[in-house]
Every structure is written in C-alpha cells, then in structure tokens.
Short mmCIF file of C-alpha atoms in Angstrom, two decimals:
data_model
loop_
_atom_site.label_atom_id
_atom_site.label_comp_id
_atom_site.label_asym_id
_atom_site.label_seq_id
_atom_site.Cartn_x
_atom_site.Cartn_y
_atom_site.Cartn_z
CA UNK A 1 -12.97 -3.59 11.19
CA UNK A 2 -10.72 -1.79 8.63
CA UNK A 3 -7.56 -0.20 10.74
CA UNK A 4 -4.52 1.57 8.46
CA UNK A 5 -2.80 1.46 11.97
CA UNK A 6 -5.15 0.75 15.68
CA UNK A 7 -6.88 4.21 15.98
CA UNK A 8 -7.45 4.46 12.14
CA UNK A 9 -10.50 3.71 11.00
CA UNK A 10 -11.66 4.20 7.44
CA UNK A 11 -14.07 6.67 6.44
CA UNK A 12 -16.27 8.10 4.09
CA UNK A 13 -16.15 11.97 3.35
CA UNK A 14 -18.90 14.10 2.17
CA UNK A 15 -17.71 12.55 -2.34
CA UNK A 16 -17.76 9.65 -2.07
CA UNK A 17 -13.63 8.84 -1.44
CA UNK A 18 -11.79 7.74 1.29
CA UNK A 19 -10.29 9.35 4.42
CA UNK A 20 -8.59 7.69 7.71
CA UNK A 21 -9.54 9.23 10.05
CA UNK A 22 -9.29 8.07 14.33
CA UNK A 23 -11.39 6.06 16.27
CA UNK A 24 -11.86 8.81 19.89
CA UNK A 25 -13.42 5.90 21.81
CA UNK A 26 -16.19 2.56 21.88
CA UNK A 27 -18.91 2.54 24.45
CA UNK A 28 -21.08 0.51 24.76
CA UNK A 29 -24.91 1.39 24.19
CA UNK A 30 -27.22 -1.22 24.82
CA UNK A 31 -27.67 -4.70 24.19
CA UNK A 32 -30.46 -5.04 21.24
CA UNK A 33 -32.31 -6.66 18.36
CA UNK A 34 -28.88 -7.03 15.26
CA UNK A 35 -29.38 -8.03 11.64
CA UNK A 36 -27.46 -9.60 9.86
CA UNK A 37 -27.04 -7.71 6.14
CA UNK A 38 -25.88 -9.83 3.49
CA UNK A 39 -25.12 -8.36 0.05
CA UNK A 40 -24.38 -9.79 -3.73
CA UNK A 41 -21.34 -9.31 -3.36
CA UNK A 42 -21.20 -11.68 0.16
CA UNK A 43 -20.42 -9.38 2.26
CA UNK A 44 -21.82 -9.25 5.42
CA UNK A 45 -22.46 -6.17 8.15
CA UNK A 46 -24.57 -7.60 12.19
CA UNK A 47 -26.16 -4.23 12.80
CA UNK A 48 -29.61 -2.81 14.78
CA UNK A 49 -32.97 -2.07 12.72
CA UNK A 50 -32.17 2.26 13.06
CA UNK A 51 -28.56 1.69 12.13
CA UNK A 52 -27.42 4.16 9.14
CA UNK A 53 -26.52 2.74 6.16
CA UNK A 54 -24.77 4.67 2.75
CA UNK A 55 -27.45 4.36 -0.31
CA UNK A 56 -27.65 7.16 -2.71
CA UNK A 57 -29.61 8.61 -1.65
CA UNK A 58 -27.67 9.15 1.94
CA UNK A 59 -28.00 7.74 4.86
CA UNK A 60 -30.73 5.33 5.34
CA UNK A 61 -31.95 2.92 8.77
CA UNK A 62 -31.74 -0.62 7.87
CA UNK A 63 -35.85 -0.37 8.74
CA UNK A 64 -36.10 1.15 5.37
CA UNK A 65 -33.77 -0.57 3.40
CA UNK A 66 -35.15 -3.85 1.99
CA UNK A 67 -33.50 -6.78 -0.64
CA UNK A 68 -32.49 -5.49 -3.41
CA UNK A 69 -31.36 -1.78 -2.57
CA UNK A 70 -28.26 -0.29 -3.39
CA UNK A 71 -25.39 -0.17 -0.59
CA UNK A 72 -22.26 1.37 -0.97
CA UNK A 73 -19.38 -0.51 -0.05
CA UNK A 74 -15.64 -0.38 -0.86
CA UNK A 75 -14.72 -0.92 -4.07
CA UNK A 76 -10.58 -0.54 -3.21
CA UNK A 77 -8.01 0.38 0.45
CA UNK A 78 -5.60 2.97 0.18
CA UNK A 79 -2.54 2.31 1.32
CA UNK A 80 -3.05 2.66 5.76
CA UNK A 81 -0.98 5.37 6.79
CA UNK A 82 1.46 2.94 8.35
CA UNK A 83 2.16 0.97 6.54
CA UNK A 84 5.15 -1.74 7.01
CA UNK A 85 7.05 -4.19 5.59
CA UNK A 86 8.51 -7.23 6.14
CA UNK A 87 10.90 -9.83 5.06
CA UNK A 88 9.57 -10.87 1.71
CA UNK A 89 10.46 -14.82 2.09
CA UNK A 90 7.80 -13.52 6.05
CA UNK A 91 5.63 -13.53 3.26
CA UNK A 92 5.89 -15.83 0.82
CA UNK A 93 6.79 -18.32 3.52
CA UNK A 94 3.06 -17.51 5.76
CA UNK A 95 1.32 -17.14 2.49
CA UNK A 96 2.35 -20.76 1.35
CA UNK A 97 1.42 -21.89 4.80
CA UNK A 98 -1.71 -20.39 5.31
CA UNK A 99 -2.84 -21.71 2.46
CA UNK A 100 -1.12 -25.10 2.98
CA UNK A 101 0.81 -26.07 5.63
CA UNK A 102 0.34 -27.18 9.13
CA UNK A 103 1.25 -25.61 12.55
CA UNK A 104 -0.66 -26.90 15.20
CA UNK A 105 0.27 -28.38 18.28
CA UNK A 106 2.95 -30.80 19.87
CA UNK A 107 3.77 -31.37 15.97
CA UNK A 108 5.73 -31.15 12.89
CA UNK A 109 4.90 -28.22 10.74
CA UNK A 110 4.37 -29.70 8.37
CA UNK A 111 3.65 -28.13 4.29
CA UNK A 112 2.52 -30.49 1.46
CA UNK A 113 2.11 -29.62 -2.02
CA UNK A 114 2.37 -31.00 -5.77
CA UNK A 115 3.95 -28.09 -7.03
CA UNK A 116 7.94 -27.79 -7.36
CA UNK A 117 8.08 -24.16 -7.48
CA UNK A 118 5.71 -23.42 -4.39
CA UNK A 119 8.49 -26.64 -1.93
CA UNK A 120 11.27 -24.85 -4.11
CA UNK A 121 9.79 -21.34 -2.32
CA UNK A 122 8.75 -21.96 1.26
CA UNK A 123 12.19 -24.23 1.28
CA UNK A 124 13.74 -20.85 0.10
CA UNK A 125 12.07 -19.14 3.09
CA UNK A 126 12.46 -21.17 5.32
CA UNK A 127 16.34 -20.24 5.04
CA UNK A 128 15.30 -16.52 6.52
CA UNK A 129 14.97 -18.98 9.96
CA UNK A 130 17.95 -20.71 9.74
CA UNK A 131 15.53 -24.25 9.47
CA UNK A 132 16.59 -26.28 6.67
CA UNK A 133 13.62 -27.72 5.31
CA UNK A 134 13.63 -32.08 5.17
CA UNK A 135 11.65 -33.29 2.27
CA UNK A 136 8.75 -36.41 2.27
CA UNK A 137 7.12 -37.76 -1.03
CA UNK A 138 4.82 -40.17 -0.81
CA UNK A 139 3.60 -41.18 -4.22
CA UNK A 140 0.73 -43.09 -3.00
CA UNK A 141 -0.34 -39.79 -2.11
CA UNK A 142 0.63 -38.13 -4.89
CA UNK A 143 1.80 -34.87 -2.48
CA UNK A 144 5.20 -33.56 -1.27
CA UNK A 145 5.66 -32.91 2.26
CA UNK A 146 8.01 -30.53 3.67
CA UNK A 147 9.07 -30.43 8.02
CA UNK A 148 10.49 -27.89 8.78
CA UNK A 149 12.44 -28.72 12.06
CA UNK A 150 14.40 -25.96 14.33
CA UNK A 151 17.96 -25.33 13.13
CA UNK A 152 18.54 -26.41 17.71
CA UNK A 153 17.79 -28.91 20.03
CA UNK A 154 14.26 -27.75 20.98
CA UNK A 155 14.30 -27.16 25.18
CA UNK A 156 12.58 -25.59 28.13
CA UNK A 157 11.41 -22.51 26.72
CA UNK A 158 13.35 -22.98 23.06
CA UNK A 159 11.08 -23.14 20.66
CA UNK A 160 10.85 -24.06 16.66
CA UNK A 161 11.71 -20.58 15.37
CA UNK A 162 8.87 -20.72 12.82
CA UNK A 163 6.71 -21.84 14.93
CA UNK A 164 7.72 -18.46 17.47
CA UNK A 165 7.17 -16.46 15.11
CA UNK A 166 3.90 -17.42 13.75
CA UNK A 167 2.69 -17.44 17.29
CA UNK A 168 3.10 -13.95 17.67
CA UNK A 169 0.96 -13.81 14.24
CA UNK A 170 -2.17 -15.27 16.65
CA UNK A 171 -1.16 -18.31 13.87
CA UNK A 172 0.16 -21.35 15.99
CA UNK A 173 -2.11 -24.47 16.09
CA UNK A 174 -4.74 -22.75 13.90
CA UNK A 175 -6.57 -26.04 11.41
CA UNK A 176 -7.47 -24.97 7.91
CA UNK A 177 -11.12 -23.74 8.80
CA UNK A 178 -9.86 -21.57 11.84
CA UNK A 179 -7.04 -19.91 10.28
CA UNK A 180 -7.21 -15.88 8.57
CA UNK A 181 -4.60 -13.24 7.12
CA UNK A 182 -2.86 -11.17 10.74
CA UNK A 183 -2.71 -8.22 10.51
CA UNK A 184 0.69 -7.47 9.66
CA UNK A 185 -0.80 -8.60 6.93
CA UNK A 186 -3.39 -5.99 6.83
CA UNK A 187 -1.42 -3.11 7.01
CA UNK A 188 1.68 -4.41 4.10
CA UNK A 189 3.13 -2.12 1.35
CA UNK A 190 0.95 -2.84 -2.02
CA UNK A 191 3.54 -3.87 -3.50
CA UNK A 192 3.76 -6.77 -0.90
CA UNK A 193 0.53 -7.25 -0.40
CA UNK A 194 0.63 -8.71 -4.14
CA UNK A 195 3.77 -10.84 -3.18
CA UNK A 196 1.08 -12.45 -0.43
CA UNK A 197 -1.38 -12.77 -2.39
CA UNK A 198 0.36 -14.52 -4.75
CA UNK A 199 1.61 -16.73 -2.94
CA UNK A 200 -1.90 -17.54 -1.71
CA UNK A 201 -3.01 -18.19 -4.85
CA UNK A 202 -0.41 -20.81 -5.27
CA UNK A 203 -1.48 -22.95 -2.61
CA UNK A 204 -6.19 -23.69 -2.48
CA UNK A 205 -6.35 -21.00 -5.85
CA UNK A 206 -7.89 -21.67 -9.57
CA UNK A 207 -7.37 -20.33 -12.68
CA UNK A 208 -8.63 -21.51 -16.12
CA UNK A 209 -11.22 -20.56 -18.35
CA UNK A 210 -14.61 -22.11 -18.67
CA UNK A 211 -15.49 -22.74 -22.46
CA UNK A 212 -18.76 -23.78 -22.08
CA UNK A 213 -19.41 -19.90 -20.64
CA UNK A 214 -16.81 -18.52 -22.39
CA UNK A 215 -15.13 -17.05 -19.41
CA UNK A 216 -12.25 -17.16 -17.26
CA UNK A 217 -12.62 -19.03 -13.62
CA UNK A 218 -10.35 -17.52 -11.24
CA UNK A 219 -10.87 -18.06 -7.08
CA UNK A 220 -10.12 -19.22 -3.69
CA UNK A 221 -10.78 -21.99 -1.75
CA UNK A 222 -10.94 -21.59 2.26
CA UNK A 223 -12.77 -24.03 5.09
CA UNK A 224 -12.05 -20.55 6.60
CA UNK A 225 -14.24 -18.05 6.63
CA UNK A 226 -11.96 -14.86 8.49
CA UNK A 227 -9.17 -15.99 6.27
CA UNK A 228 -11.40 -15.14 2.97
CA UNK A 229 -12.93 -11.95 4.69
CA UNK A 230 -9.73 -10.52 5.32
CA UNK A 231 -8.36 -11.86 1.24
CA UNK A 232 -11.29 -9.22 -0.15
CA UNK A 233 -9.53 -6.61 1.86
CA UNK A 234 -6.39 -7.57 0.35
CA UNK A 235 -8.05 -7.53 -3.54
CA UNK A 236 -9.48 -4.31 -2.19
CA UNK A 237 -6.43 -2.92 -1.60
CA UNK A 238 -4.97 -3.89 -4.95
CA UNK A 239 -8.48 -3.29 -6.66
CA UNK A 240 -9.52 -6.04 -6.75
CA UNK A 241 -13.15 -7.06 -6.75
CA UNK A 242 -15.03 -9.77 -5.78
CA UNK A 243 -17.57 -12.51 -4.67
CA UNK A 244 -17.99 -14.63 -1.39
CA UNK A 245 -19.49 -18.07 -1.80
CA UNK A 246 -20.75 -20.58 0.11
CA UNK A 247 -20.64 -24.11 -0.55
CA UNK A 248 -22.25 -26.65 1.65
CA UNK A 249 -21.59 -30.78 1.64
CA UNK A 250 -23.15 -33.33 3.59
CA UNK A 251 -21.31 -34.49 6.21
CA UNK A 252 -18.47 -31.45 6.23
CA UNK A 253 -18.20 -28.14 6.36
CA UNK A 254 -19.27 -25.73 4.84
CA UNK A 255 -16.65 -24.37 2.38
CA UNK A 256 -16.00 -21.23 1.20
CA UNK A 257 -15.14 -19.84 -2.45
CA UNK A 258 -13.47 -16.64 -3.34
CA UNK A 259 -14.38 -15.31 -7.01
CA UNK A 260 -13.15 -12.67 -9.08
CA UNK A 261 -14.96 -12.03 -11.77
CA UNK A 262 -15.77 -9.80 -14.75
CA UNK A 263 -13.09 -9.43 -17.41
CA UNK A 264 -11.29 -5.93 -16.52
CA UNK A 265 -11.77 -7.58 -12.53
CA UNK A 266 -9.84 -11.21 -13.90
CA UNK A 267 -7.17 -8.47 -15.98
CA UNK A 268 -6.05 -6.15 -12.98
CA UNK A 269 -5.99 -9.23 -10.82
CA UNK A 270 -3.60 -11.67 -13.87
CA UNK A 271 -1.75 -8.95 -14.63
CA UNK A 272 -0.66 -7.21 -10.96
CA UNK A 273 -0.51 -9.84 -9.17
CA UNK A 274 -0.05 -13.27 -10.94
CA UNK A 275 -0.50 -16.41 -9.15
CA UNK A 276 2.79 -18.45 -8.57
CA UNK A 277 4.01 -21.52 -9.32
CA UNK A 278 2.80 -23.52 -12.68
CA UNK A 279 -0.88 -22.12 -11.95
CA UNK A 280 0.59 -18.87 -13.54
CA UNK A 281 0.68 -20.50 -16.61
CA UNK A 282 -3.02 -21.06 -17.52
CA UNK A 283 -2.63 -17.65 -15.70
CA UNK A 284 -1.42 -16.22 -19.21
CA UNK A 285 -3.35 -18.74 -20.67
CA UNK A 286 -6.31 -16.65 -19.45
CA UNK A 287 -4.84 -13.81 -20.02
CA UNK A 288 -4.40 -14.94 -24.08
CA UNK A 289 -8.09 -15.40 -23.96
CA UNK A 290 -9.72 -12.32 -21.66
CA UNK A 291 -7.96 -9.77 -23.57
CA UNK A 292 -10.41 -10.70 -26.25
CA UNK A 293 -13.71 -10.93 -24.58
CA UNK A 294 -15.91 -7.57 -24.59
CA UNK A 295 -16.17 -6.11 -21.80
CA UNK A 296 -19.26 -6.62 -19.86
CA UNK A 297 -20.17 -2.75 -18.35
CA UNK A 298 -23.79 -3.73 -16.66
CA UNK A 299 -21.55 -5.21 -13.01
CA UNK A 300 -19.68 -2.09 -12.10
CA UNK A 301 -22.85 0.48 -11.78
CA UNK A 302 -24.85 2.92 -10.98
CA UNK A 303 -28.28 2.43 -8.25
CA UNK A 304 -30.96 3.81 -11.90
CA UNK A 305 -32.67 6.68 -9.36
CA UNK A 306 -29.42 9.04 -9.72
CA UNK A 307 -30.22 9.51 -14.10
CA UNK A 308 -33.04 12.55 -11.72
CA UNK A 309 -30.03 13.98 -10.25
CA UNK A 310 -29.32 13.74 -14.22
CA UNK A 311 -32.96 14.84 -15.37
CA UNK A 312 -32.73 17.76 -12.76
CA UNK A 313 -28.62 18.65 -13.98
CA UNK A 314 -30.80 18.98 -17.49
CA UNK A 315 -33.86 21.45 -16.39
CA UNK A 316 -31.83 23.47 -15.09
CA UNK A 317 -30.02 24.15 -18.76
CA UNK A 318 -33.04 23.37 -20.58
CA UNK A 319 -31.37 21.02 -21.88
CA UNK A 320 -34.31 17.95 -23.73
CA UNK A 321 -34.24 14.69 -22.99
CA UNK A 322 -33.51 14.28 -27.30
CA UNK A 323 -30.25 16.83 -26.97
CA UNK A 324 -28.45 15.43 -23.99
CA UNK A 325 -29.33 12.00 -26.09
CA UNK A 326 -27.68 13.23 -28.86
CA UNK A 327 -24.57 14.53 -26.83
CA UNK A 328 -24.35 11.36 -25.46
CA UNK A 329 -23.97 9.44 -28.56
CA UNK A 330 -26.91 6.73 -28.35
CA UNK A 331 -30.46 6.97 -30.04
CA UNK A 332 -33.28 9.17 -28.24
CA UNK A 333 -35.74 6.10 -26.94
CA UNK A 334 -37.49 7.97 -24.73
CA UNK A 335 -38.45 7.23 -21.15
CA UNK A 336 -36.88 3.47 -21.68
CA UNK A 337 -33.35 5.33 -21.61
CA UNK A 338 -34.26 6.49 -18.00
CA UNK A 339 -34.13 2.58 -17.22
CA UNK A 340 -31.14 0.57 -17.22
CA UNK A 341 -28.87 2.06 -14.44
CA UNK A 342 -26.06 3.53 -15.78
CA UNK A 343 -22.25 2.60 -15.89
CA UNK A 344 -19.68 4.02 -14.83
CA UNK A 345 -18.20 5.22 -17.52
CA UNK A 346 -21.36 5.87 -19.16
CA UNK A 347 -22.63 8.19 -15.62
CA UNK A 348 -19.42 10.39 -16.45
CA UNK A 349 -20.47 11.19 -20.12
CA UNK A 350 -23.55 12.22 -18.43
CA UNK A 351 -21.30 14.02 -16.08
CA UNK A 352 -19.47 16.30 -18.20
CA UNK A 353 -22.04 17.39 -20.66
CA UNK A 354 -23.78 18.98 -18.01
CA UNK A 355 -21.13 20.49 -16.26
CA UNK A 356 -22.16 18.56 -13.34
CA UNK A 357 -19.83 17.87 -9.76
CA UNK A 358 -21.79 15.93 -8.19
CA UNK A 359 -22.78 13.19 -11.41
CA UNK A 360 -18.89 13.71 -11.55
CA UNK A 361 -18.30 12.69 -8.13
CA UNK A 362 -20.43 9.87 -8.02
CA UNK A 363 -18.91 8.60 -11.39
CA UNK A 364 -15.03 8.66 -10.16
CA UNK A 365 -15.90 7.84 -5.99
CA UNK A 366 -14.88 5.24 -4.11
CA UNK A 367 -17.78 3.40 -4.15
CA UNK A 368 -18.62 -0.24 -5.31
CA UNK A 369 -22.35 -0.30 -5.53
CA UNK A 370 -23.38 -4.34 -3.41
CA UNK A 371 -27.84 -5.18 -4.21
CA UNK A 372 -29.26 -6.15 -0.10
CA UNK A 373 -30.20 -10.15 -1.25
CA UNK A 374 -30.73 -10.91 2.96
CA UNK A 375 -32.29 -9.35 6.02
CA UNK A 376 -32.14 -11.52 9.09
CA UNK A 377 -32.91 -11.55 12.69
CA UNK A 378 -29.86 -13.01 15.11
CA UNK A 379 -31.64 -11.58 18.19
CA UNK A 380 -30.40 -9.49 20.38
CA UNK A 381 -26.51 -9.26 21.04
CA UNK A 382 -25.07 -5.96 22.90
CA UNK A 383 -24.08 -3.10 20.94
CA UNK A 384 -21.74 -0.64 20.46
CA UNK A 385 -21.24 3.16 19.92
CA UNK A 386 -18.20 4.68 17.92
CA UNK A 387 -17.18 7.71 17.93
CA UNK A 388 -15.17 8.85 14.75
CA UNK A 389 -12.61 12.35 15.05
CA UNK A 390 -14.08 14.60 12.24
CA UNK A 391 -16.35 11.82 9.89
CA UNK A 392 -19.65 10.53 10.47
CA UNK A 393 -19.13 6.85 9.51
CA UNK A 394 -17.09 3.86 9.13
CA UNK A 395 -16.42 1.11 7.16
CA UNK A 396 -16.68 -2.14 8.74
CA UNK A 397 -16.11 -5.44 6.34
CA UNK A 398 -15.96 -2.98 3.70
CA UNK A 399 -19.30 -1.41 4.47
CA UNK A 400 -20.17 2.11 5.12
CA UNK A 401 -22.23 2.57 8.32
CA UNK A 402 -23.46 5.89 10.34
CA UNK A 403 -21.59 6.31 13.28
CA UNK A 404 -23.12 9.29 14.39
#
C-alpha cells in the first residue's frame, strides 16, 4: 500500500485528483475467495468478487468486470505529505547496492560493475560511512569488483557501518530476487527520487534506439518483482508511466523488465531523471532520436464510453454533430466519430467547446485508464477492510479500490 507517511494513504476525490487522507483502521473481515486482476501495465491487485474498482461509469464490483474493461490507476503520485531527505551519498550508494551490490551474510560487502563512473560514484559514496573501497579487477570476468570493508576492526556488537545501515533498511542479507525499494526511499522528496532512479538505471537499466521498430527501448531489469513494483511507484513520482513484462527462461527464476513506453514518457524520464555513467551517452543519443519522432496519442486515452457524456452535453447546447466536428476542427464522418477512444487532449478540446466541467476534469485528471487483461482465481484468503477518514477509496499498487 502506498503511503505518504505511516497514517496517510492516497485516495481519489470526485474530480479524480489524488488526495492524502488518514487511515482510521484496518479490520479483519472474513476468509473469502480472492481474485488476482492483472492490467496491461503489468500492475496487479488481489480482491474479492464484490470489491468495487474505479471505472469511467463509477465504482464497479469485480464480478461485473471482464478482460478489456478499463480501470482508473494513478498516472502520477505527488510528494508524500511528510517527505524527508537522506544524504545524497546514501541515495547514490543505495541505488547501486540494490542494482549491482552484494550484501549477504558472512561475506564481504561488494559492488561489481564495468562502468568506471559507477565505480567512482560508489567509492565516493562509501566515504560517507568512513569506508574506503578496495578495487579488485578480474580480467577474465570483464568486471571490476569493489569491496567495502569496515574502517575499523570488527568485534562483537560492532558491525560494518554499511552493513548496519542496510540492515536498518531491511536489505542486508537479501539476494537479488529478494531486493526491494525501502519505505525510506518511497518517502524521499522528488529530486532525490530522481537521483535514486538515475543511479539505479546505471546498474541494470537499458537505453537504446530500436532501428527496426523506430522506437526507443528504455527499461530496467530485475529478478525481483517486489523491486520492480517499487520502481513503478518511484517513476510515478516523476510523472512517468511504465509497463511490467515477465521474462521466462527454462531452469531460471522468472525475470522482470519494467519498460518506459511512449515518446512523451521516455523524453520525460531522459530529460528530468537521466542515467548516470556511460549510459548517459546512449540517453543523449536517444533524446535526439525521439525529438524527431511523431507523438502517438492513442496510448493515453479515455474510455470511449465518455462519448455518450459528450453527446449529452451537445444536446444540452442544441449542438449538432456536424457543428461539433467543425468546432473540433475535424472532418465530419458521422457515427465513426465516436468509435475511437479520445486522447486527453482531444477530450480537453471537447470540454472547452461544450463548457463542461466534468469532461474537463476527466481530461485533466490524475488517473490513467489501464485495461484488464486477466482475472484469475487464487483461492481463499483472509480479507481485511480499510477505513479511511474523509474518503471512500484507497490506492493499492497504484489501483483505486473502494473502501466503503
């Protein structure tokens, strides 16, 4: 669950704007059949059949939904109400240790990379803890390893300061497939969220231009689904939407790739976050390519059932379809006008022409309309009810669920 602080949860108001409200209590309800709902973005939520989710038509129980229906999910997440700051050195070191570091028990703390700028960043950040990195070059492995030993003799009750710090964040002893974004990082102010992402992308991030499909390839890869889910939330803090892809390979754990898709999304990430180290060269080259690409507006759209609200507003103004098409500066094509889902920009123009506040709110809301791709029964689970002060819903994994 995404929280700005321990007692605050993100909710959606009537205008579909995010609002932080305090959680009153979480009460055990019962043991019931639970379903996993998976969306096109890869986001998932586990709910009962009678749980209501946010659709364009209002709060709708899962039992009335099917694949192809669209749900409101967060398109951005504001700064937490009680955000905080860490030392920049801690943010940088944490990003690299989560990405390419090793901090398992009874072994030296290590970081491995082929990027000299990343190795330098870790060495510099380690000094914040009084640690001097020791470099080990392994030509056969084509990678350089940094050991991060304690700056003093370890005795009973006295630990490596980096190990103690990682332990406090819940990360010490975690294997790569167990890593996650700590709550302390989720509560950072936006500029430090960007700093974390910039250095995380320097580890297992990918930046390139796909000449075959004439599109940018921008993704982060991990064997930890929990880590990927955390990065999704961090990207929302900088206004970037992403999509999760599962990667399967026989004999190996499932892997996960988190794609940043769409020209606008990719440019926003590259310009406002960027990538540390040698991948920055590829990032700059990708920016130059993307600036020449025509924007595709059919990704960020409103469900096409919104056209019925547009027609109602037209009727109230006694406006014909032909007059509406002319005002929209589009060719009149009869019923075909209502077939495609409108982009946010197109609906915004319609709202202005019709002077309709509700349509304006839909076109400028804080939600993205994601599509259900699969609903799967996962058996019976313990179910809890949340009570949120001053709101009837709560954001869970970026998806809005009714809490009443």
